[in-house]
Structures are given as structure tokens and as C-alpha cells.
């Protein structure tokens, strides 16, 4: 019993992960698509950039070592050299071979807003990259929708073809009875059998096409479809015509990136202030007089505050800002073009939806009339009023009418979801 319960729970949990609705297919396709991994990479890159920007306030330590030989060094004047030599003092002066090991420590006091601008730019770039990924994954949705509605349409063709086969089989039995009673000929039976074989061939072709579509959808979602027929989504039309597409968010993210770049340009012309400390160990030391008297290595150091100002950044500041203004105008143009195309597509889909609604209103009446004509023709065939060819024409007309109705219903549903996809609603 315990094993049965565990098996049942496992089967339920597995089936729950498989897709059978449009929303489930969309979600699974999004999770399965390789580009979804971009989000993790973008987040990691953003954190590294923010961490690097924050480390600008950590004291910067630099170690260096140097050995050199100079062609000339400071020396005593000849008169002073003669004077000290007369008193028995030997002073060789600074040696030409010199050595130094040093450590430099620098601490930012004010960086002109550089680190803050670096953080803003890192966040803006990450936001833009996320928006680009959103756009790419949103475009995936329309591809999944096309496959999904294509399968629904083929499902209807399979269903109508099976219905046609059942009607033909029923009429074949009726004609066989008439033949047995001497009121029909063998050719009547042959005509229906040929039409029945043709319908079965058509069924095989449609089922093959449906299997191909299902296989492609399974590749997109990364899982097998568990049900023979997918569920039809609800007919929910958009509540408004205001677009909420991720492309608009991308345009906004691009503008925020330009703002961050403007801030970077403005901070590039600001002065920088920092404190520093330097330690030296080597020869000669800072006290040159002692180093002239003795070649011993000495430990020295200094501390202080310094200011640096890159005046050359002013030369290109205005041009750089104007270039960013041009980029913003280009983004505005791209946004206007996108909205124009979106409004055009919205208008087209609205017209298509209105057309299909009118067509479907007529389809119900057409199917009803074709069915009545086919039933009457079956009775007329039994009474010998019409021949088999006339009956098959009536059956074909009814089948086409039913298929048209089903196709129009799915086309209306697909047009509605295309409209929702255009508006992201």
C-alpha cells in the first residue's frame, strides 16, 4: 500500500510539471530557453562592478623596489672638500649606485563623485542588459503561441476528418444494404469506399503534421505533452489599448544609462583630493647630508595631502555631452517607430477580430443548413432519388462548413492573443 501511494504521488508530481495549457507552455519555454541564464550572469557582473566601485575608498597600497646607477650625483664644492680634508675628515659624497624599497599608501578623501558615478553606471548597464533579455524572451512567447494554436487548428482538422470518416462509414453501410436489396450498384459502393480511403489518407497526413508541431513545441518547453488535445485558452480580450511591451522598458533603461554616462562626464572634470603616506628604506635617504657621509641604508617616510585635477577633461566635455544628446534623440526615434508599428498592428488585429466575429456568426447557420441538406440527401439516396456522387458532395459541403467554423473560432482566438501579445496584456 505504501509503495502504491508513493508511486501515485510521483506520477501526480510528474504530470503536474508537464504542459497542457498555453500559460504553462509559455512559462516552461521561458525557463527552458538557454538565454534565461543571462540573468544570473548579468546579476553577477553587476555585483562585481558595484564591489569594484566601492573599493575605491579602500586605502590603495603600492609596493616597489628599485636599484639604479647614475652617471652623476650631488658632490661637495671643491673649496669645502679641501677644507674638510685638511681637518682629516673624509666624505665621499653620494654614491652612484642607489637602492630603495618603498611602500605608498593613498586614501581618497574626495574623488569628485567618481565612485558614485561608477555605481550608477554599473546599475544602469545591468538594467539595460536585463531589459534586452526580457525583450528576447518575450519574443519567444509569440513563437510558442504560433505552435500552440497551430496544434489546436490541426486538432480540429483531425476531429472533423474523423467525423467525416464516421459519416462515410455509415453511408457505406446504407449503400451496402441498398446493394443487397438490388436498389444500388457496385459502383456506388466503390465511390464511397474510394472517398473513405481518401479521408483516411488525409487523416494520416494531418496527424503527421500535428505530431511534427507537437514535437517542435516539446523542444521549446523541454518536456513531453501528456494530453492528446491541448486546452483552448480563454477568450479574454485586452481591457485597454495601452502598450506595456518590454521594449518600452528597454528604451527607458537606455535613457537611464545615458544619464549615468552624463554623470561620469561631469565627474571627470572635478578635482580629486587624497591623503598619502610613503615609507622608504634604502640609500640614499631623505637626509642627503648623512647619506654623503655614510652609505648606510636608512628608513624614511612622509605623509601629506594632495590634489589632482585633469584640466584636459574640459576640452572634450561639451562634445561628449552633445554626443549623448544625439543618442537620446535616436532612442526617442526608435521608441516612436516602435509605438507607430505597435499601433498599426493593433489596428490590424482589431479589424481582423471584428471580421472573424462576423464570419463566425454566419458559420453556425451554414453548418446547420449543410447538415440538414446532408441528412435529406441520405434519405433521398435510400429512396433512389439521387445518386452516390450527389450524396458525397453534400457530405463534403457539411464537412467543409464544420471545419471552417472550427478554424474561424481558433483564428479568432489566435488573433485575440496576437493582440494581447502586441500590447503585453
GROMACS .gro file of C-alpha atoms in nm:
model
  425
    1UNK     CA    1   0.000   0.000   0.000
    2UNK     CA    2   0.282   0.237   0.090
    3UNK     CA    3   0.454   0.169  -0.241
    4UNK     CA    4   0.130   0.236  -0.428
    5UNK     CA    5   0.083   0.570  -0.251
    6UNK     CA    6   0.440   0.678  -0.325
    7UNK     CA    7   0.404   0.577  -0.689
    8UNK     CA    8   0.076   0.766  -0.718
    9UNK     CA    9   0.229   1.080  -0.564
   10UNK     CA   10   0.528   1.054  -0.800
   11UNK     CA   11   0.300   1.023  -1.102
   12UNK     CA   12   0.092   1.321  -0.991
   13UNK     CA   13   0.402   1.535  -0.932
   14UNK     CA   14   0.546   1.444  -1.272
   15UNK     CA   15   0.221   1.516  -1.454
   16UNK     CA   16   0.192   1.848  -1.275
   17UNK     CA   17   0.515   1.963  -1.437
   18UNK     CA   18   0.400   1.883  -1.788
   19UNK     CA   19   0.233   2.146  -2.000
   20UNK     CA   20  -0.122   2.131  -2.118
   21UNK     CA   21  -0.228   2.498  -2.123
   22UNK     CA   22  -0.091   2.794  -2.312
   23UNK     CA   23   0.031   2.972  -1.997
   24UNK     CA   24   0.215   2.660  -1.883
   25UNK     CA   25   0.380   2.622  -2.223
   26UNK     CA   26   0.491   2.986  -2.218
   27UNK     CA   27   0.639   2.955  -1.870
   28UNK     CA   28   0.818   2.627  -1.943
   29UNK     CA   29   0.956   2.763  -2.271
   30UNK     CA   30   1.090   3.069  -2.089
   31UNK     CA   31   1.255   2.855  -1.821
   32UNK     CA   32   1.395   2.608  -2.075
   33UNK     CA   33   1.530   2.863  -2.325
   34UNK     CA   34   1.912   2.893  -2.290
   35UNK     CA   35   1.903   3.273  -2.276
   36UNK     CA   36   1.736   3.260  -1.935
   37UNK     CA   37   2.083   3.201  -1.790
   38UNK     CA   38   2.175   3.554  -1.894
   39UNK     CA   39   2.002   3.690  -1.583
   40UNK     CA   40   2.244   3.515  -1.349
   41UNK     CA   41   2.543   3.638  -1.548
   42UNK     CA   42   2.408   3.995  -1.553
   43UNK     CA   43   2.349   3.990  -1.176
   44UNK     CA   44   2.697   3.854  -1.110
   45UNK     CA   45   2.861   4.116  -1.335
   46UNK     CA   46   2.663   4.393  -1.166
   47UNK     CA   47   2.776   4.281  -0.821
   48UNK     CA   48   3.139   4.270  -0.932
   49UNK     CA   49   3.118   4.621  -1.079
   50UNK     CA   50   2.949   4.758  -0.766
   51UNK     CA   51   3.210   4.590  -0.548
   52UNK     CA   52   3.491   4.742  -0.756
   53UNK     CA   53   3.333   5.087  -0.730
   54UNK     CA   54   3.302   5.055  -0.350
   55UNK     CA   55   3.666   4.954  -0.320
   56UNK     CA   56   3.772   5.293  -0.448
   57UNK     CA   57   3.751   5.407  -0.082
   58UNK     CA   58   3.976   5.131   0.046
   59UNK     CA   59   4.334   5.254   0.104
   60UNK     CA   60   4.545   5.181  -0.202
   61UNK     CA   61   4.877   5.019  -0.120
   62UNK     CA   62   5.169   5.008  -0.361
   63UNK     CA   63   5.499   4.826  -0.304
   64UNK     CA   64   5.806   4.899  -0.515
   65UNK     CA   65   6.178   4.826  -0.519
   66UNK     CA   66   6.444   4.997  -0.726
   67UNK     CA   67   6.815   4.963  -0.796
   68UNK     CA   68   6.990   5.217  -1.019
   69UNK     CA   69   7.327   5.350  -1.126
   70UNK     CA   70   7.363   5.719  -1.204
   71UNK     CA   71   7.616   5.894  -1.421
   72UNK     CA   72   7.640   6.181  -1.171
   73UNK     CA   73   7.537   6.255  -0.811
   74UNK     CA   74   7.542   6.559  -0.582
   75UNK     CA   75   7.902   6.641  -0.468
   76UNK     CA   76   8.071   6.893  -0.237
   77UNK     CA   77   8.218   7.213  -0.374
   78UNK     CA   78   8.594   7.186  -0.424
   79UNK     CA   79   8.666   7.451  -0.160
   80UNK     CA   80   8.455   7.274   0.100
   81UNK     CA   81   8.609   6.937   0.007
   82UNK     CA   82   8.959   7.082   0.057
   83UNK     CA   83   8.860   7.234   0.390
   84UNK     CA   84   8.723   6.913   0.541
   85UNK     CA   85   9.015   6.711   0.403
   86UNK     CA   86   9.255   6.948   0.578
   87UNK     CA   87   9.079   6.869   0.904
   88UNK     CA   88   9.117   6.493   0.848
   89UNK     CA   89   8.755   6.424   0.752
   90UNK     CA   90   8.675   6.204   0.455
   91UNK     CA   91   8.335   6.248   0.289
   92UNK     CA   92   8.289   6.057  -0.035
   93UNK     CA   93   7.951   6.212  -0.125
   94UNK     CA   94   7.652   6.029  -0.273
   95UNK     CA   95   7.740   5.703  -0.443
   96UNK     CA   96   7.633   5.647  -0.800
   97UNK     CA   97   7.475   5.307  -0.721
   98UNK     CA   98   7.149   5.360  -0.532
   99UNK     CA   99   6.882   5.126  -0.386
  100UNK     CA  100   6.535   5.182  -0.248
  101UNK     CA  101   6.242   4.974  -0.122
  102UNK     CA  102   5.923   5.175  -0.068
  103UNK     CA  103   5.558   5.144   0.028
  104UNK     CA  104   5.297   5.401  -0.079
  105UNK     CA  105   4.954   5.425   0.083
  106UNK     CA  106   4.686   5.650  -0.068
  107UNK     CA  107   4.342   5.719   0.080
  108UNK     CA  108   4.073   5.901  -0.118
  109UNK     CA  109   3.922   6.199   0.060
  110UNK     CA  110   3.700   6.315  -0.226
  111UNK     CA  111   3.703   6.163  -0.573
  112UNK     CA  112   3.478   6.420  -0.737
  113UNK     CA  113   3.183   6.176  -0.733
  114UNK     CA  114   3.367   5.918  -0.946
  115UNK     CA  115   3.280   5.612  -0.733
  116UNK     CA  116   2.914   5.715  -0.708
  117UNK     CA  117   2.903   5.762  -1.085
  118UNK     CA  118   3.065   5.419  -1.136
  119UNK     CA  119   2.794   5.257  -0.922
  120UNK     CA  120   2.515   5.435  -1.110
  121UNK     CA  121   2.662   5.331  -1.445
  122UNK     CA  122   2.702   4.968  -1.333
  123UNK     CA  123   2.338   4.956  -1.223
  124UNK     CA  124   2.218   5.126  -1.542
  125UNK     CA  125   2.413   4.887  -1.765
  126UNK     CA  126   2.279   4.584  -1.576
  127UNK     CA  127   1.923   4.720  -1.605
  128UNK     CA  128   1.966   4.767  -1.980
  129UNK     CA  129   2.100   4.414  -2.024
  130UNK     CA  130   1.811   4.268  -1.824
  131UNK     CA  131   1.565   4.461  -2.039
  132UNK     CA  132   1.728   4.328  -2.357
  133UNK     CA  133   1.693   3.974  -2.222
  134UNK     CA  134   1.330   4.046  -2.134
  135UNK     CA  135   1.267   4.155  -2.493
  136UNK     CA  136   1.430   3.844  -2.634
  137UNK     CA  137   1.235   3.612  -2.405
  138UNK     CA  138   0.911   3.796  -2.477
  139UNK     CA  139   0.961   3.739  -2.850
  140UNK     CA  140   0.987   3.369  -2.764
  141UNK     CA  141   0.626   3.386  -2.643
  142UNK     CA  142   0.487   3.457  -2.990
  143UNK     CA  143   0.676   3.156  -3.131
  144UNK     CA  144   0.524   2.931  -2.866
  145UNK     CA  145   0.179   3.078  -2.935
  146UNK     CA  146   0.209   3.005  -3.309
  147UNK     CA  147   0.293   2.642  -3.240
  148UNK     CA  148   0.022   2.607  -2.977
  149UNK     CA  149  -0.257   2.748  -3.193
  150UNK     CA  150  -0.124   2.553  -3.491
  151UNK     CA  151  -0.172   2.234  -3.288
  152UNK     CA  152  -0.523   2.341  -3.189
  153UNK     CA  153  -0.611   2.400  -3.554
  154UNK     CA  154  -0.473   2.059  -3.653
  155UNK     CA  155  -0.667   1.902  -3.364
  156UNK     CA  156  -0.986   2.039  -3.516
  157UNK     CA  157  -0.891   1.907  -3.860
  158UNK     CA  158  -0.830   1.564  -3.708
  159UNK     CA  159  -1.164   1.577  -3.528
  160UNK     CA  160  -1.355   1.684  -3.839
  161UNK     CA  161  -1.180   1.423  -4.053
  162UNK     CA  162  -1.273   1.151  -3.803
  163UNK     CA  163  -1.632   1.274  -3.814
  164UNK     CA  164  -1.621   1.261  -4.194
  165UNK     CA  165  -1.493   0.902  -4.180
  166UNK     CA  166  -1.774   0.804  -3.945
  167UNK     CA  167  -2.034   0.960  -4.177
  168UNK     CA  168  -1.882   0.783  -4.479
  169UNK     CA  169  -1.876   0.450  -4.297
  170UNK     CA  170  -2.240   0.496  -4.200
  171UNK     CA  171  -2.337   0.573  -4.560
  172UNK     CA  172  -2.127   0.284  -4.687
  173UNK     CA  173  -2.337   0.051  -4.474
  174UNK     CA  174  -2.654   0.217  -4.606
  175UNK     CA  175  -2.542   0.174  -4.970
  176UNK     CA  176  -2.436  -0.183  -4.899
  177UNK     CA  177  -2.787  -0.252  -4.775
  178UNK     CA  178  -2.934  -0.092  -5.086
  179UNK     CA  179  -2.700  -0.305  -5.299
  180UNK     CA  180  -2.813  -0.618  -5.121
  181UNK     CA  181  -3.174  -0.517  -5.192
  182UNK     CA  182  -3.095  -0.453  -5.556
  183UNK     CA  183  -3.153  -0.075  -5.540
  184UNK     CA  184  -2.784   0.024  -5.570
  185UNK     CA  185  -2.494  -0.071  -5.793
  186UNK     CA  186  -2.141  -0.183  -5.714
  187UNK     CA  187  -2.010   0.146  -5.849
  188UNK     CA  188  -2.199   0.329  -5.571
  189UNK     CA  189  -2.016   0.122  -5.313
  190UNK     CA  190  -1.683   0.178  -5.490
  191UNK     CA  191  -1.731   0.556  -5.493
  192UNK     CA  192  -1.790   0.572  -5.117
  193UNK     CA  193  -1.505   0.330  -5.044
  194UNK     CA  194  -1.267   0.543  -5.251
  195UNK     CA  195  -1.382   0.856  -5.069
  196UNK     CA  196  -1.340   0.674  -4.736
  197UNK     CA  197  -0.982   0.573  -4.823
  198UNK     CA  198  -0.906   0.930  -4.928
  199UNK     CA  199  -1.041   1.059  -4.595
  200UNK     CA  200  -0.825   0.811  -4.404
  201UNK     CA  201  -0.518   0.918  -4.601
  202UNK     CA  202  -0.598   1.280  -4.520
  203UNK     CA  203  -0.630   1.186  -4.153
  204UNK     CA  204  -0.284   1.030  -4.157
  205UNK     CA  205  -0.134   1.341  -4.315
  206UNK     CA  206  -0.299   1.575  -4.065
  207UNK     CA  207  -0.193   1.357  -3.772
  208UNK     CA  208   0.165   1.356  -3.903
  209UNK     CA  209   0.162   1.736  -3.926
  210UNK     CA  210   0.020   1.761  -3.575
  211UNK     CA  211   0.288   1.525  -3.442
  212UNK     CA  212   0.554   1.744  -3.603
  213UNK     CA  213   0.409   2.058  -3.443
  214UNK     CA  214   0.386   1.887  -3.105
  215UNK     CA  215   0.745   1.773  -3.132
  216UNK     CA  216   0.864   2.128  -3.200
  217UNK     CA  217   0.661   2.259  -2.906
  218UNK     CA  218   0.807   1.988  -2.683
  219UNK     CA  219   1.156   2.102  -2.785
  220UNK     CA  220   1.067   2.458  -2.685
  221UNK     CA  221   0.927   2.364  -2.345
  222UNK     CA  222   1.176   2.086  -2.276
  223UNK     CA  223   0.903   1.838  -2.175
  224UNK     CA  224   0.662   1.593  -2.333
  225UNK     CA  225   0.299   1.690  -2.385
  226UNK     CA  226   0.090   1.449  -2.180
  227UNK     CA  227  -0.255   1.506  -2.336
  228UNK     CA  228  -0.366   1.431  -2.691
  229UNK     CA  229  -0.551   1.764  -2.712
  230UNK     CA  230  -0.429   2.091  -2.570
  231UNK     CA  231  -0.667   2.311  -2.378
  232UNK     CA  232  -0.815   2.609  -2.553
  233UNK     CA  233  -0.724   2.932  -2.372
  234UNK     CA  234  -1.000   3.160  -2.255
  235UNK     CA  235  -1.128   3.430  -2.486
  236UNK     CA  236  -1.025   3.736  -2.284
  237UNK     CA  237  -0.980   4.048  -2.493
  238UNK     CA  238  -0.743   4.327  -2.380
  239UNK     CA  239  -0.908   4.574  -2.148
  240UNK     CA  240  -0.728   4.873  -2.298
  241UNK     CA  241  -0.504   4.963  -2.591
  242UNK     CA  242  -0.208   5.100  -2.392
  243UNK     CA  243   0.110   4.906  -2.471
  244UNK     CA  244   0.314   4.757  -2.186
  245UNK     CA  245   0.574   4.584  -2.401
  246UNK     CA  246   0.923   4.518  -2.257
  247UNK     CA  247   1.071   4.717  -2.547
  248UNK     CA  248   0.940   5.034  -2.381
  249UNK     CA  249   1.117   4.937  -2.059
  250UNK     CA  250   1.434   4.883  -2.264
  251UNK     CA  251   1.411   5.235  -2.407
  252UNK     CA  252   1.376   5.374  -2.053
  253UNK     CA  253   1.676   5.170  -1.938
  254UNK     CA  254   1.883   5.304  -2.227
  255UNK     CA  255   1.795   5.660  -2.124
  256UNK     CA  256   1.897   5.589  -1.765
  257UNK     CA  257   2.229   5.458  -1.893
  258UNK     CA  258   2.281   5.784  -2.085
  259UNK     CA  259   2.209   5.979  -1.766
  260UNK     CA  260   2.471   5.773  -1.584
  261UNK     CA  261   2.721   5.841  -1.863
  262UNK     CA  262   2.648   6.216  -1.838
  263UNK     CA  263   2.723   6.197  -1.470
  264UNK     CA  264   3.052   6.022  -1.550
  265UNK     CA  265   3.149   6.303  -1.787
  266UNK     CA  266   3.063   6.569  -1.529
  267UNK     CA  267   3.270   6.398  -1.260
  268UNK     CA  268   3.568   6.365  -1.495
  269UNK     CA  269   3.629   6.744  -1.473
  270UNK     CA  270   3.620   6.757  -1.092
  271UNK     CA  271   3.937   6.778  -0.878
  272UNK     CA  272   4.042   6.484  -0.659
  273UNK     CA  273   4.174   6.506  -0.303
  274UNK     CA  274   4.357   6.229  -0.122
  275UNK     CA  275   4.586   6.165   0.174
  276UNK     CA  276   4.907   5.972   0.128
  277UNK     CA  277   5.182   5.813   0.332
  278UNK     CA  278   5.514   5.693   0.191
  279UNK     CA  279   5.786   5.485   0.358
  280UNK     CA  280   6.136   5.436   0.216
  281UNK     CA  281   6.420   5.208   0.308
  282UNK     CA  282   6.739   5.234   0.109
  283UNK     CA  283   7.024   5.453   0.003
  284UNK     CA  284   7.037   5.749  -0.023
  285UNK     CA  285   6.784   5.866   0.235
  286UNK     CA  286   6.594   6.190   0.257
  287UNK     CA  287   6.875   6.341   0.465
  288UNK     CA  288   7.125   6.384   0.181
  289UNK     CA  289   7.397   6.514   0.412
  290UNK     CA  290   7.403   6.194   0.618
  291UNK     CA  291   7.397   5.987   0.300
  292UNK     CA  292   7.702   6.181   0.176
  293UNK     CA  293   7.885   6.091   0.493
  294UNK     CA  294   7.778   5.724   0.511
  295UNK     CA  295   7.648   5.470   0.252
  296UNK     CA  296   7.426   5.301   0.510
  297UNK     CA  297   7.061   5.226   0.422
  298UNK     CA  298   6.810   5.445   0.604
  299UNK     CA  299   6.440   5.432   0.687
  300UNK     CA  300   6.249   5.748   0.597
  301UNK     CA  301   5.890   5.848   0.530
  302UNK     CA  302   5.645   6.130   0.464
  303UNK     CA  303   5.274   6.197   0.492
  304UNK     CA  304   5.059   6.461   0.330
  305UNK     CA  305   4.755   6.563   0.129
  306UNK     CA  306   4.747   6.609  -0.245
  307UNK     CA  307   4.511   6.740  -0.507
  308UNK     CA  308   4.492   6.637  -0.871
  309UNK     CA  309   4.283   6.799  -1.141
  310UNK     CA  310   4.268   6.684  -1.501
  311UNK     CA  311   4.206   7.014  -1.678
  312UNK     CA  312   4.224   6.841  -2.017
  313UNK     CA  313   3.884   6.679  -1.949
  314UNK     CA  314   3.724   7.020  -2.010
  315UNK     CA  315   3.840   7.011  -2.373
  316UNK     CA  316   3.604   6.730  -2.474
  317UNK     CA  317   3.329   6.762  -2.212
  318UNK     CA  318   3.081   6.959  -2.425
  319UNK     CA  319   3.130   6.739  -2.730
  320UNK     CA  320   3.085   6.424  -2.523
  321UNK     CA  321   2.763   6.559  -2.373
  322UNK     CA  322   2.630   6.653  -2.717
  323UNK     CA  323   2.704   6.303  -2.843
  324UNK     CA  324   2.492   6.164  -2.560
  325UNK     CA  325   2.213   6.407  -2.653
  326UNK     CA  326   2.220   6.267  -3.007
  327UNK     CA  327   2.199   5.912  -2.873
  328UNK     CA  328   1.897   6.010  -2.665
  329UNK     CA  329   1.727   6.155  -2.972
  330UNK     CA  330   1.796   5.828  -3.155
  331UNK     CA  331   1.634   5.634  -2.869
  332UNK     CA  332   1.331   5.866  -2.885
  333UNK     CA  333   1.302   5.799  -3.258
  334UNK     CA  334   1.325   5.423  -3.203
  335UNK     CA  335   1.055   5.449  -2.938
  336UNK     CA  336   0.827   5.648  -3.170
  337UNK     CA  337   0.882   5.397  -3.451
  338UNK     CA  338   0.802   5.108  -3.218
  339UNK     CA  339   0.481   5.273  -3.095
  340UNK     CA  340   0.381   5.355  -3.453
  341UNK     CA  341   0.427   4.994  -3.562
  342UNK     CA  342   0.252   4.871  -3.249
  343UNK     CA  343  -0.049   5.095  -3.314
  344UNK     CA  344  -0.057   4.978  -3.674
  345UNK     CA  345  -0.054   4.611  -3.569
  346UNK     CA  346  -0.318   4.681  -3.304
  347UNK     CA  347  -0.548   4.839  -3.562
  348UNK     CA  348  -0.495   4.544  -3.798
  349UNK     CA  349  -0.574   4.286  -3.530
  350UNK     CA  350  -0.883   4.480  -3.418
  351UNK     CA  351  -1.011   4.472  -3.776
  352UNK     CA  352  -0.929   4.102  -3.807
  353UNK     CA  353  -1.112   4.022  -3.483
  354UNK     CA  354  -1.420   4.214  -3.596
  355UNK     CA  355  -1.415   4.034  -3.933
  356UNK     CA  356  -1.384   3.689  -3.776
  357UNK     CA  357  -1.670   3.759  -3.536
  358UNK     CA  358  -1.899   3.835  -3.830
  359UNK     CA  359  -1.782   3.524  -4.014
  360UNK     CA  360  -1.844   3.301  -3.710
  361UNK     CA  361  -2.196   3.440  -3.674
  362UNK     CA  362  -2.270   3.309  -4.024
  363UNK     CA  363  -2.083   2.980  -3.969
  364UNK     CA  364  -2.340   2.848  -3.721
  365UNK     CA  365  -2.623   2.896  -3.971
  366UNK     CA  366  -2.418   2.749  -4.258
  367UNK     CA  367  -2.334   2.434  -4.058
  368UNK     CA  368  -2.698   2.391  -3.961
  369UNK     CA  369  -2.814   2.421  -4.323
  370UNK     CA  370  -2.541   2.191  -4.459
  371UNK     CA  371  -2.627   1.929  -4.201
  372UNK     CA  372  -2.996   1.940  -4.290
  373UNK     CA  373  -2.913   1.908  -4.659
  374UNK     CA  374  -2.685   1.608  -4.592
  375UNK     CA  375  -2.950   1.429  -4.383
  376UNK     CA  376  -3.208   1.488  -4.655
  377UNK     CA  377  -2.965   1.358  -4.918
  378UNK     CA  378  -2.910   1.038  -4.722
  379UNK     CA  379  -3.286   0.981  -4.721
  380UNK     CA  380  -3.306   1.060  -5.093
  381UNK     CA  381  -3.029   0.812  -5.166
  382UNK     CA  382  -3.217   0.540  -4.983
  383UNK     CA  383  -3.527   0.618  -5.190
  384UNK     CA  384  -3.326   0.627  -5.512
  385UNK     CA  385  -3.392   0.998  -5.580
  386UNK     CA  386  -3.020   1.094  -5.602
  387UNK     CA  387  -2.704   0.902  -5.673
  388UNK     CA  388  -2.396   0.846  -5.455
  389UNK     CA  389  -2.200   1.130  -5.614
  390UNK     CA  390  -2.463   1.383  -5.509
  391UNK     CA  391  -2.460   1.248  -5.154
  392UNK     CA  392  -2.081   1.269  -5.130
  393UNK     CA  393  -2.096   1.631  -5.243
  394UNK     CA  394  -2.342   1.710  -4.963
  395UNK     CA  395  -2.122   1.531  -4.709
  396UNK     CA  396  -1.818   1.721  -4.832
  397UNK     CA  397  -2.002   2.053  -4.808
  398UNK     CA  398  -2.105   1.981  -4.448
  399UNK     CA  399  -1.754   1.874  -4.351
  400UNK     CA  400  -1.604   2.189  -4.504
  401UNK     CA  401  -1.861   2.405  -4.324
  402UNK     CA  402  -1.781   2.247  -3.987
  403UNK     CA  403  -1.406   2.273  -4.046
  404UNK     CA  404  -1.441   2.637  -4.148
  405UNK     CA  405  -1.634   2.713  -3.833
  406UNK     CA  406  -1.374   2.546  -3.609
  407UNK     CA  407  -1.090   2.711  -3.798
  408UNK     CA  408  -1.251   3.054  -3.770
  409UNK     CA  409  -1.301   3.008  -3.396
  410UNK     CA  410  -0.934   2.922  -3.349
  411UNK     CA  411  -0.827   3.205  -3.580
  412UNK     CA  412  -1.035   3.445  -3.369
  413UNK     CA  413  -0.872   3.311  -3.054
  414UNK     CA  414  -0.527   3.338  -3.210
  415UNK     CA  415  -0.593   3.694  -3.333
  416UNK     CA  416  -0.706   3.790  -2.984
  417UNK     CA  417  -0.386   3.655  -2.832
  418UNK     CA  418  -0.177   3.822  -3.100
  419UNK     CA  419  -0.339   4.148  -2.996
  420UNK     CA  420  -0.267   4.073  -2.631
  421UNK     CA  421   0.091   3.992  -2.725
  422UNK     CA  422   0.126   4.323  -2.913
  423UNK     CA  423   0.006   4.510  -2.604
  424UNK     CA  424   0.159   4.272  -2.345
  425UNK     CA  425  -0.173   4.228  -2.166
   0.00000   0.00000   0.00000
